[in-house]
């Protein structure tokens, strides 16, 4: 597509429920990143996929968080047994596989509220 | 550990003036630095990249400088307009990674008419 698409745009869930957030990157972009942004805070790195390489999961805050990327395209971030501190905007970005320094193209994010 | 600091949480300036935003970093030597703009409810939008061997980069009314000795980047918006009001983020590559970025917390700029 023309841009990075994320769905849903908003999600309200009850504490303890599982949620899935979806990211559809720009066609042909092989690198995909997940960040989260809490209210008034900077972007916190979560996970990074590059082609067929093993993902860099170093930013995932707990084992309740997981992500996969199927067919080198769409990615799903799953949060199990959600907690109130998981409330944030979850942002996805992609870049082409052409070396470092390319600007990220971000989606508009999914605003997750855990009540 | 790597650390990025951006000047003050909010900056208010008068329309037509030059806005100057600061990004300072410590404990590493990045190969490049990027600036992004973020509007409320939207993801950040890439504006400019400057590499370590470049002193200055311009794009329309935007100018970025990169002083690797001071470990500082300055982001200037000349002839500022109310439409420039947004949060501006600087970002640097994580040490040891060519692509993964770490972001500053941003400076919220308001241009007053």
Short mmCIF file of N, CA, C and O in Angstrom, two decimals, chain A residues 2-9 22-26 29 31-37 43 89-95 103-111, chain B residues 36-46 89 103:
data_model
loop_
_atom_site.label_atom_id
_atom_site.label_comp_id
_atom_site.label_asym_id
_atom_site.label_seq_id
_atom_site.Cartn_x
_atom_site.Cartn_y
_atom_site.Cartn_z
N UNK A 2 0.20 2.39 0.00
CA UNK A 2 0.91 3.64 -0.08
C UNK A 2 1.60 3.98 1.22
O UNK A 2 2.60 4.71 1.21
N UNK A 3 1.07 3.51 2.31
CA UNK A 3 1.65 3.84 3.60
C UNK A 3 1.59 2.64 4.52
O UNK A 3 1.17 1.55 4.13
N UNK A 4 2.03 2.83 5.78
CA UNK A 4 1.94 1.78 6.78
C UNK A 4 0.55 1.83 7.40
O UNK A 4 0.12 2.89 7.86
N UNK A 5 -0.11 0.72 7.39
CA UNK A 5 -1.48 0.66 7.89
C UNK A 5 -1.54 -0.14 9.18
O UNK A 5 -1.00 -1.26 9.26
N UNK A 6 -2.18 0.43 10.19
CA UNK A 6 -2.32 -0.27 11.47
C UNK A 6 -3.81 -0.39 11.82
O UNK A 6 -4.60 0.52 11.57
N UNK A 7 -4.12 -1.53 12.43
CA UNK A 7 -5.50 -1.73 12.87
C UNK A 7 -5.52 -2.55 14.15
O UNK A 7 -4.63 -3.38 14.38
N UNK A 8 -6.54 -2.31 15.00
CA UNK A 8 -7.48 -1.21 14.92
C UNK A 8 -6.82 0.11 15.26
O UNK A 8 -5.72 0.13 15.80
N UNK A 9 -7.49 1.21 15.02
CA UNK A 9 -6.92 2.50 15.39
C UNK A 9 -7.08 2.74 16.89
O UNK A 9 -6.24 3.41 17.51
N UNK A 22 -2.40 -5.18 14.59
CA UNK A 22 -1.93 -5.55 13.26
C UNK A 22 -1.20 -4.40 12.58
O UNK A 22 -1.58 -3.24 12.73
N UNK A 23 -0.16 -4.76 11.84
CA UNK A 23 0.59 -3.77 11.05
C UNK A 23 0.80 -4.30 9.65
O UNK A 23 1.31 -5.42 9.47
N UNK A 24 0.44 -3.49 8.66
CA UNK A 24 0.65 -3.83 7.26
C UNK A 24 1.66 -2.82 6.71
O UNK A 24 1.32 -1.65 6.49
N UNK A 25 2.92 -3.22 6.51
CA UNK A 25 3.94 -2.26 6.11
C UNK A 25 3.84 -1.88 4.64
O UNK A 25 3.02 -2.45 3.90
N UNK A 26 4.67 -0.96 4.22
CA UNK A 26 4.73 -0.59 2.82
C UNK A 26 5.24 -1.79 2.02
O UNK A 26 6.20 -2.46 2.42
N UNK A 29 8.99 -3.23 1.70
CA UNK A 29 9.83 -2.91 2.85
C UNK A 29 10.10 -4.18 3.63
O UNK A 29 9.19 -4.87 4.08
N UNK A 31 12.18 -4.33 6.44
CA UNK A 31 12.40 -4.09 7.87
C UNK A 31 11.11 -3.54 8.48
O UNK A 31 10.48 -2.64 7.92
N UNK A 32 10.73 -4.09 9.64
CA UNK A 32 9.51 -3.68 10.32
C UNK A 32 9.81 -3.56 11.80
O UNK A 32 10.48 -4.40 12.39
N UNK A 33 9.30 -2.46 12.39
CA UNK A 33 9.59 -2.14 13.79
C UNK A 33 8.29 -1.89 14.54
O UNK A 33 7.36 -1.31 14.00
N UNK A 34 8.28 -2.30 15.81
CA UNK A 34 7.20 -1.93 16.71
C UNK A 34 7.78 -1.07 17.84
O UNK A 34 8.81 -1.42 18.44
N UNK A 35 7.10 0.03 18.11
CA UNK A 35 7.42 0.90 19.24
C UNK A 35 6.13 1.15 19.99
O UNK A 35 5.03 0.98 19.46
N UNK A 36 6.26 1.58 21.24
CA UNK A 36 5.08 2.07 21.94
C UNK A 36 5.40 3.42 22.55
O UNK A 36 6.55 3.73 22.88
N UNK A 37 4.34 4.21 22.68
CA UNK A 37 4.48 5.58 23.18
C UNK A 37 3.42 5.79 24.23
O UNK A 37 2.23 5.83 23.93
N UNK A 43 9.29 7.41 22.38
CA UNK A 43 9.02 6.11 21.77
C UNK A 43 9.91 5.05 22.41
O UNK A 43 11.13 5.23 22.52
N UNK A 89 0.05 4.06 23.01
CA UNK A 89 -0.11 4.00 21.55
C UNK A 89 0.99 3.09 21.01
O UNK A 89 2.17 3.30 21.30
N UNK A 90 0.58 2.09 20.26
CA UNK A 90 1.53 1.15 19.69
C UNK A 90 1.74 1.53 18.23
O UNK A 90 0.81 1.55 17.43
N UNK A 91 2.98 1.85 17.89
CA UNK A 91 3.33 2.34 16.56
C UNK A 91 4.15 1.31 15.81
O UNK A 91 5.05 0.67 16.37
N UNK A 92 3.86 1.18 14.56
CA UNK A 92 4.59 0.29 13.67
C UNK A 92 5.27 1.16 12.61
O UNK A 92 4.71 2.18 12.19
N UNK A 93 6.45 0.76 12.18
CA UNK A 93 7.17 1.49 11.13
C UNK A 93 7.85 0.48 10.22
O UNK A 93 8.14 -0.65 10.62
N UNK A 94 8.14 0.91 9.00
CA UNK A 94 8.88 0.04 8.09
C UNK A 94 9.91 0.86 7.31
O UNK A 94 9.79 2.09 7.20
N UNK A 95 10.94 0.15 6.84
CA UNK A 95 11.95 0.76 5.98
C UNK A 95 12.35 -0.26 4.91
O UNK A 95 12.25 -1.46 5.13
N UNK A 103 14.91 6.92 6.58
CA UNK A 103 13.89 7.34 7.54
C UNK A 103 12.80 6.28 7.67
O UNK A 103 12.46 5.60 6.70
N UNK A 104 12.28 6.17 8.86
CA UNK A 104 11.17 5.26 9.10
C UNK A 104 9.88 5.85 8.54
O UNK A 104 9.65 7.06 8.64
N UNK A 105 9.01 5.00 8.03
CA UNK A 105 7.64 5.40 7.72
C UNK A 105 6.75 4.76 8.77
O UNK A 105 6.69 3.53 8.86
N UNK A 106 6.11 5.59 9.56
CA UNK A 106 5.26 5.10 10.65
C UNK A 106 3.81 5.03 10.21
O UNK A 106 3.34 5.81 9.37
N UNK A 107 3.08 4.11 10.84
CA UNK A 107 1.63 4.13 10.77
C UNK A 107 1.09 5.12 11.79
O UNK A 107 1.86 5.75 12.53
N UNK A 108 -0.23 5.24 11.82
CA UNK A 108 -0.85 6.18 12.76
C UNK A 108 -1.01 5.60 14.15
O UNK A 108 -1.38 6.31 15.07
N UNK A 109 -0.71 4.31 14.29
CA UNK A 109 -0.72 3.71 15.61
C UNK A 109 -2.05 3.11 16.01
O UNK A 109 -3.10 3.40 15.42
N UNK A 110 -1.97 2.27 17.03
CA UNK A 110 -3.16 1.74 17.70
C UNK A 110 -3.14 2.24 19.13
O UNK A 110 -2.17 2.00 19.85
N UNK A 111 -4.19 2.96 19.50
CA UNK A 111 -4.28 3.44 20.88
C UNK A 111 -4.96 2.36 21.71
O UNK A 111 -6.14 2.06 21.50
N UNK B 36 12.26 13.99 13.22
CA UNK B 36 10.89 13.64 12.86
C UNK B 36 9.94 14.70 13.42
O UNK B 36 10.23 15.35 14.42
N UNK B 37 8.79 14.80 12.77
CA UNK B 37 7.69 15.63 13.26
C UNK B 37 6.55 14.72 13.63
O UNK B 37 6.22 13.78 12.90
N UNK B 38 5.92 15.00 14.78
CA UNK B 38 4.75 14.22 15.18
C UNK B 38 3.61 15.15 15.55
O UNK B 38 3.75 16.03 16.41
N UNK B 39 2.47 14.95 14.89
CA UNK B 39 1.25 15.68 15.20
C UNK B 39 0.37 14.81 16.11
O UNK B 39 0.47 13.57 16.08
N UNK B 40 -0.51 15.45 16.90
CA UNK B 40 -1.34 14.68 17.83
C UNK B 40 -2.14 13.59 17.12
O UNK B 40 -2.73 13.83 16.07
N UNK B 41 -2.10 12.39 17.68
CA UNK B 41 -2.87 11.29 17.13
C UNK B 41 -2.28 10.66 15.87
O UNK B 41 -2.93 9.83 15.24
N UNK B 42 -1.07 11.06 15.54
CA UNK B 42 -0.44 10.54 14.33
C UNK B 42 0.92 9.94 14.67
O UNK B 42 1.52 10.24 15.71
N UNK B 43 1.44 9.10 13.78
CA UNK B 43 2.80 8.60 13.94
C UNK B 43 3.80 9.66 13.51
O UNK B 43 3.47 10.59 12.77
N UNK B 44 5.05 9.55 13.96
CA UNK B 44 6.08 10.50 13.54
C UNK B 44 6.30 10.44 12.03
O UNK B 44 6.15 9.39 11.40
N UNK B 45 6.66 11.60 11.47
CA UNK B 45 6.95 11.71 10.04
C UNK B 45 8.41 12.12 9.87
O UNK B 45 8.85 13.12 10.46
N UNK B 46 9.14 11.36 9.09
CA UNK B 46 10.56 11.62 8.85
C UNK B 46 10.74 12.95 8.12
O UNK B 46 10.06 13.23 7.13
N UNK B 89 10.96 15.26 17.15
CA UNK B 89 11.75 14.21 17.78
C UNK B 89 13.08 14.04 17.06
O UNK B 89 13.11 14.06 15.81
N UNK B 103 14.79 7.08 20.13
CA UNK B 103 14.20 8.40 19.96
C UNK B 103 14.30 9.23 21.23
O UNK B 103 14.21 8.70 22.35
#
